[in-house]
Amino acid sequence: MATNGAQQAFALADVLQAMLTMRGGDPDKKSRATKFLGEFQKSTAAWAETVNILKSPADPADQLFAATTLKGKITFDIQSQVPPSEVVTVRNQLLELLQLYAPGPKPIRVQLCVCLAILAIQMKDWKDVLAVVVSSLGNQVESHACILDFLRVLPEEVTEGRKITLTEEELNQRTTELLQDNAPQVVQLLINYAQSSPEAATNPQLYECITSWLREVPIHEIVNSPLLNFIFSALDADRSMQAAAECITTIVKETRDFDENIDTIQVLLPRILALRPKIQKFVEEDDTDSYKALTRVFAEAGIAWVVGIGRETGHFRPLVEAILECAARDKDRDVIDNTFEFWYELKQYLVLDRYIQARAELADIYSKLVDILLQHLQFPEAESGNEKDLFDGDREAEEKFREFRHQMGDTLKDSCEVLGVTECLTKVLDAIKLWMQKYASMATDINVPHWQKLEAPLFAMRAMGRMVDKDENVVLPQLMPLLVQMPSHEKLRFATIMVLGRYTEWTAEHPEFLMSQFNYIVASFGTTSKEILQAASMALKYFCTDCKHLLSEQVLQLQQFYEQILDKLPGISQEEITEGAASVVSVQPKGEIYKLLKLFCEPLVHRLMVKANNAVDYNGKLALADHLQLITTFAHIVITIPPAEKGEEDPAIKYWQEVFPILAKVLTNFLDFTPICERVCRCWRLMVIAHRGAMAPILPDMANELASGFANSRQGCFLWVTGAILREFSDDREHVDAAMTEDIYAFFEAQATNVLRFLSNLSPQELPDVTEDFYRLVVDGLLYYPQKFIPSPLFAPIFEAAVSVLVLEQREPLSATLHYIRDVLAWGARPPKPNEYLPQPIVEQLRDIVKALMVSQGEMLVKRILAGMMITFPSDCFADASGALLTLFEMLPDQTLAQVDSTLRLLPTGTITSVEVDRLIIKIKDRLNANDTGDVRQIRSLMQDFTNTYRRRYIAPRDGLGQLEGSRFRFDG
């Protein structure tokens, strides 16, 4: 086989030895072998040697490596390494190998089928693919498996967008030729095979193949063909049951457009309903896999035909009943989760007014579903007698059960929407009353019989919480007194606390229940159980947040309790009760705010100083950082309302002025520990956002700390606070005087200058987080101070730095930088419009500055954006990148077109042809010359399609980006 260019020689023995080394245990040897095999896979020698390995009696693992390598070669290298005249030779070799591996092993056979499918897509002149493959492999029994594998993978490879060297138009044409045009032949081929023998009729490969082609064949052709009988009959054979069930599931999914497929559905519905007796059969035989597969068939049919259920409820009700039976018989919770989506989809229709009759007819079904769910929610009985370990040490089973309960909780909410909250809560009340009648008298502090039957309705009540209105006055007034009388059992107390915490909004409207519930929560802090402490902390937060006005008179008692309990709690629980305490303080009279902040926070500040003095190791410093979060909570929740009058001292700010030097000292002493810096900066940022103009007395000292902090640490968190200050004290704020805005803008420029110096000394790759934070900051600078920022000497270097940042591959910094670039371009592209705060001449001047910058920087910007879209950007950044290109075309159409043209011709040799570039440029010119905004905007789609095609072909150039490599940013300011 001819190849292009001189290449390193790779001996077959060396390749096999490297494969053997990969299965060994020496890390150094494995590393060298990995590098050697990687080079082998890129080489032209791999074409011949992979075929040699596949034809030799090598180890199956080596043969599978060879088949996988061959797939990669055909996908990525066939255009650049194999002359067009020899592509047919590659095809013939693949057909020979498929004959050789027709009996197996299956993994190698499947890889070779994938190879042939990818090659078939790229061989545009190969029109008789199906006929050649079938005739080449012959009619022997062992060849049938190979033909079925090829037929199965062909639609997958065509439709799932492999990185092949075809344009979108060519790929669409090839899809038509390989799939739509061949579909009738494939159906007939499969019918002939199914009819050939009883073994063929139960071959799971047959049904996998039908499933693969269902998107390409009109569904009614399958349903009205002999294949349908074979598919349903295959459910009776163990070896084909799973594949046949998956095939039926896929068929019903294809009939989701109910009105378009009504005739097909009328054929399928009785066939599927006839499967219902199998539910009991599979349960009695303990055949979980078949039970699960059958449940999926019923559930998917229900989902696909949910519109029909709403319209013709009586006709489709047996299907709903079958799905309910699947859920009811599932004693081990193996299959019920397959029905959850159906209950949700059906609920979405039943809650609409037009389906109110269907809702009434199916209410009994949902009522039974709630009963089933209440049973499934129960924890298992402890077989070993150890109540502490209900799952016999199986942590995975325990976690799966917990997750499963939350899924059932969602289905309970769906049932509430159909039945109404009152009926569902009544079921909870009845379950609790039933337990109390049967077992309450037997409960002791040590033993609570059958507590699972009591805990399940509590969990259900918690799950339904979101559905219950604050004015529910029928069931909850009966339930709430029962909750605070729950027996002493850890799981029951936990469940009760979670319920009470979930219904705090209701309690706020029914204050007569508040103190009994609140005292129950407070008493729960006396336990040693970590779970209960965490639950109680969360519940206390919600009580203090939602009932803060009702609890305001208890603020002093709350402080005593807070101080007493704080150090006994884990970090997350400390934050939660702190949030609750701060909420109660926030509603106190203005005259009490300073005194109460001091009362609550002084102990926190004292702890802070002790922790700072003791923070000599990593864990000590981390504990200090976590403690800062508690002070932050008070800082941003307790706000003076109504705000202090002009000339009046803000009581909250008065207190934080006293604390600020302590926070600044902590920051200075721990500049080398990022979590502490981030927590202090977060505190200041939230303080600025919450207190806004009232922060003026603290701002000068804060600005000094931020400037020196960033200069000495180069951490992006200092830029967060700078951005917050910039936003809150911009020119358009009524409460800000001109002198202050000038000072704040000067502070912004100083911070930006520091960052540019830093970016000049280090590459963006070395600290992408700071890059992200900086461009989020300058977005604010451009938004709030355009008249100062755009004419400034910093504007051009900041933009140049942004272009240099586009070499990154991480989504967050790229996204922030592209947002900034788009905001800059927007100033230059649109016709000048008067701004609410800027006169027309200023707007025009700013526009001209931006256009002049694009004239000088546009070429490099186009290079970086195109290189990113075609090679390096994550897909999440495509929209912003193409949006920036579109704006450039609107601003400077001729210049941008020439720059796109020249950039595309710099792509690595062999990755794109000049014909493809010419074709794209002509299309863009046509859109530009149309003088229509819609046509110009189509350029964005053209560029996205072009770059997507390129990315599909090439993962990345193997030898770097060549002339598209990014250049280093330099700043002399």
PDB file of C-alpha atoms in Angstrom, residues 865-971:
ATOM      1  CA  ILE A 865     -11.096  32.790  17.359  1.00  0.00           C
ATOM      2  CA  LEU A 866     -10.885  30.547  14.299  1.00  0.00           C
ATOM      3  CA  ALA A 867      -8.087  28.457  15.792  1.00  0.00           C
ATOM      4  CA  GLY A 868     -10.188  28.070  18.919  1.00  0.00           C
ATOM      5  CA  MET A 869     -13.394  27.142  17.115  1.00  0.00           C
ATOM      6  CA  MET A 870     -11.660  24.621  14.884  1.00  0.00           C
ATOM      7  CA  ILE A 871      -9.181  23.142  17.321  1.00  0.00           C
ATOM      8  CA  THR A 872      -8.957  24.239  20.957  1.00  0.00           C
ATOM      9  CA  PHE A 873     -12.189  25.764  22.321  1.00  0.00           C
ATOM     10  CA  PRO A 874     -14.613  23.616  24.325  1.00  0.00           C
ATOM     11  CA  SER A 875     -18.008  23.434  22.633  1.00  0.00           C
ATOM     12  CA  ASP A 876     -19.620  25.683  25.286  1.00  0.00           C
ATOM     13  CA  CYS A 877     -17.604  28.632  23.917  1.00  0.00           C
ATOM     14  CA  PHE A 878     -18.706  28.284  20.286  1.00  0.00           C
ATOM     15  CA  ALA A 879     -21.719  30.579  20.571  1.00  0.00           C
ATOM     16  CA  ASP A 880     -19.696  33.474  21.984  1.00  0.00           C
ATOM     17  CA  ALA A 881     -16.821  32.927  19.549  1.00  0.00           C
ATOM     18  CA  SER A 882     -19.092  32.862  16.486  1.00  0.00           C
ATOM     19  CA  GLY A 883     -20.996  35.851  17.892  1.00  0.00           C
ATOM     20  CA  ALA A 884     -17.726  37.826  18.079  1.00  0.00           C
ATOM     21  CA  LEU A 885     -16.935  36.911  14.468  1.00  0.00           C
ATOM     22  CA  LEU A 886     -20.388  38.013  13.341  1.00  0.00           C
ATOM     23  CA  THR A 887     -19.936  41.401  15.034  1.00  0.00           C
ATOM     24  CA  LEU A 888     -16.573  41.819  13.296  1.00  0.00           C
ATOM     25  CA  PHE A 889     -18.272  41.142   9.956  1.00  0.00           C
ATOM     26  CA  GLU A 890     -20.900  43.776  10.764  1.00  0.00           C
ATOM     27  CA  MET A 891     -18.255  46.309  11.791  1.00  0.00           C
ATOM     28  CA  LEU A 892     -15.497  45.744   9.196  1.00  0.00           C
ATOM     29  CA  PRO A 893     -16.868  43.332   6.578  1.00  0.00           C
ATOM     30  CA  ASP A 894     -14.143  43.528   3.917  1.00  0.00           C
ATOM     31  CA  GLN A 895     -11.259  43.447   6.383  1.00  0.00           C
ATOM     32  CA  THR A 896     -12.754  40.552   8.342  1.00  0.00           C
ATOM     33  CA  LEU A 897     -13.461  38.531   5.196  1.00  0.00           C
ATOM     34  CA  ALA A 898      -9.850  38.894   4.060  1.00  0.00           C
ATOM     35  CA  GLN A 899      -8.608  37.937   7.528  1.00  0.00           C
ATOM     36  CA  VAL A 900     -10.805  34.815   7.651  1.00  0.00           C
ATOM     37  CA  ASP A 901      -9.558  33.837   4.182  1.00  0.00           C
ATOM     38  CA  SER A 902      -5.881  34.243   5.057  1.00  0.00           C
ATOM     39  CA  THR A 903      -6.287  32.515   8.447  1.00  0.00           C
ATOM     40  CA  LEU A 904      -7.921  29.419   7.003  1.00  0.00           C
ATOM     41  CA  ARG A 905      -5.035  29.063   4.557  1.00  0.00           C
ATOM     42  CA  LEU A 906      -2.647  28.892   7.517  1.00  0.00           C
ATOM     43  CA  LEU A 907      -4.173  25.666   8.809  1.00  0.00           C
ATOM     44  CA  PRO A 908      -1.751  22.702   8.994  1.00  0.00           C
ATOM     45  CA  THR A 909      -1.018  21.117   5.636  1.00  0.00           C
ATOM     46  CA  GLY A 910      -3.336  18.310   4.651  1.00  0.00           C
ATOM     47  CA  THR A 911      -6.149  19.258   6.991  1.00  0.00           C
ATOM     48  CA  ILE A 912      -8.153  21.376   4.544  1.00  0.00           C
ATOM     49  CA  THR A 913      -8.148  22.088   0.826  1.00  0.00           C
ATOM     50  CA  SER A 914      -8.122  25.452  -0.919  1.00  0.00           C
ATOM     51  CA  VAL A 915     -11.338  24.436  -2.691  1.00  0.00           C
ATOM     52  CA  GLU A 916     -13.140  24.178   0.669  1.00  0.00           C
ATOM     53  CA  VAL A 917     -11.810  27.580   1.761  1.00  0.00           C
ATOM     54  CA  ASP A 918     -12.860  29.161  -1.564  1.00  0.00           C
ATOM     55  CA  ARG A 919     -16.329  27.665  -1.233  1.00  0.00           C
ATOM     56  CA  LEU A 920     -16.790  29.146   2.263  1.00  0.00           C
ATOM     57  CA  ILE A 921     -15.476  32.595   1.281  1.00  0.00           C
ATOM     58  CA  ILE A 922     -17.865  32.756  -1.686  1.00  0.00           C
ATOM     59  CA  LYS A 923     -20.814  31.915   0.581  1.00  0.00           C
ATOM     60  CA  ILE A 924     -19.799  34.617   3.070  1.00  0.00           C
ATOM     61  CA  LYS A 925     -19.421  37.176   0.256  1.00  0.00           C
ATOM     62  CA  ASP A 926     -22.920  36.347  -0.969  1.00  0.00           C
ATOM     63  CA  ARG A 927     -24.330  37.014   2.499  1.00  0.00           C
ATOM     64  CA  LEU A 928     -22.385  40.261   2.861  1.00  0.00           C
ATOM     65  CA  ASN A 929     -23.509  41.533  -0.533  1.00  0.00           C
ATOM     66  CA  ALA A 930     -27.175  40.781   0.197  1.00  0.00           C
ATOM     67  CA  ASN A 931     -27.496  43.960   2.311  1.00  0.00           C
ATOM     68  CA  ASP A 932     -29.911  42.094   4.527  1.00  0.00           C
ATOM     69  CA  THR A 933     -29.454  41.725   8.270  1.00  0.00           C
ATOM     70  CA  GLY A 934     -30.826  38.176   8.211  1.00  0.00           C
ATOM     71  CA  ASP A 935     -28.362  37.129   5.515  1.00  0.00           C
ATOM     72  CA  VAL A 936     -25.442  38.678   7.397  1.00  0.00           C
ATOM     73  CA  ARG A 937     -26.452  36.785  10.518  1.00  0.00           C
ATOM     74  CA  GLN A 938     -26.346  33.567   8.509  1.00  0.00           C
ATOM     75  CA  ILE A 939     -22.572  34.041   8.393  1.00  0.00           C
ATOM     76  CA  ARG A 940     -22.535  32.888  12.002  1.00  0.00           C
ATOM     77  CA  SER A 941     -24.169  29.595  11.002  1.00  0.00           C
ATOM     78  CA  LEU A 942     -21.790  29.221   8.058  1.00  0.00           C
ATOM     79  CA  MET A 943     -18.761  29.623  10.312  1.00  0.00           C
ATOM     80  CA  GLN A 944     -20.142  27.244  12.921  1.00  0.00           C
ATOM     81  CA  ASP A 945     -20.910  24.572  10.300  1.00  0.00           C
ATOM     82  CA  PHE A 946     -17.484  24.954   8.744  1.00  0.00           C
ATOM     83  CA  THR A 947     -15.604  24.732  12.034  1.00  0.00           C
ATOM     84  CA  ASN A 948     -17.780  21.818  13.193  1.00  0.00           C
ATOM     85  CA  THR A 949     -16.898  19.928  10.020  1.00  0.00           C
ATOM     86  CA  TYR A 950     -13.229  20.619  10.615  1.00  0.00           C
ATOM     87  CA  ARG A 951     -13.391  19.472  14.235  1.00  0.00           C
ATOM     88  CA  ARG A 952     -15.230  16.328  13.223  1.00  0.00           C
ATOM     89  CA  ARG A 953     -12.324  15.428  10.992  1.00  0.00           C
ATOM     90  CA  TYR A 954      -9.427  16.349  13.221  1.00  0.00           C
ATOM     91  CA  ILE A 955      -9.084  15.997  16.972  1.00  0.00           C
ATOM     92  CA  ALA A 956      -6.063  18.339  16.889  1.00  0.00           C
ATOM     93  CA  PRO A 957      -3.001  18.679  14.677  1.00  0.00           C
ATOM     94  CA  ARG A 958      -0.410  16.176  15.836  1.00  0.00           C
ATOM     95  CA  ASP A 959       2.474  18.626  15.434  1.00  0.00           C
ATOM     96  CA  GLY A 960       0.988  21.762  17.019  1.00  0.00           C
ATOM     97  CA  LEU A 961      -0.944  24.626  15.463  1.00  0.00           C
ATOM     98  CA  GLY A 962       1.841  25.878  13.209  1.00  0.00           C
ATOM     99  CA  GLN A 963       1.281  29.490  12.151  1.00  0.00           C
ATOM    100  CA  LEU A 964      -1.883  29.630  14.253  1.00  0.00           C
ATOM    101  CA  GLU A 965       0.015  29.272  17.528  1.00  0.00           C
ATOM    102  CA  GLY A 966      -0.803  32.079  19.965  1.00  0.00           C
ATOM    103  CA  SER A 967       1.681  34.856  20.683  1.00  0.00           C
ATOM    104  CA  ARG A 968       2.796  36.013  24.137  1.00  0.00           C
ATOM    105  CA  PHE A 969       1.265  39.204  25.586  1.00  0.00           C
ATOM    106  CA  ARG A 970       3.701  41.944  26.664  1.00  0.00           C
ATOM    107  CA  PHE A 971       2.879  45.050  28.707  1.00  0.00           C
TER     108      PHE A 971
END
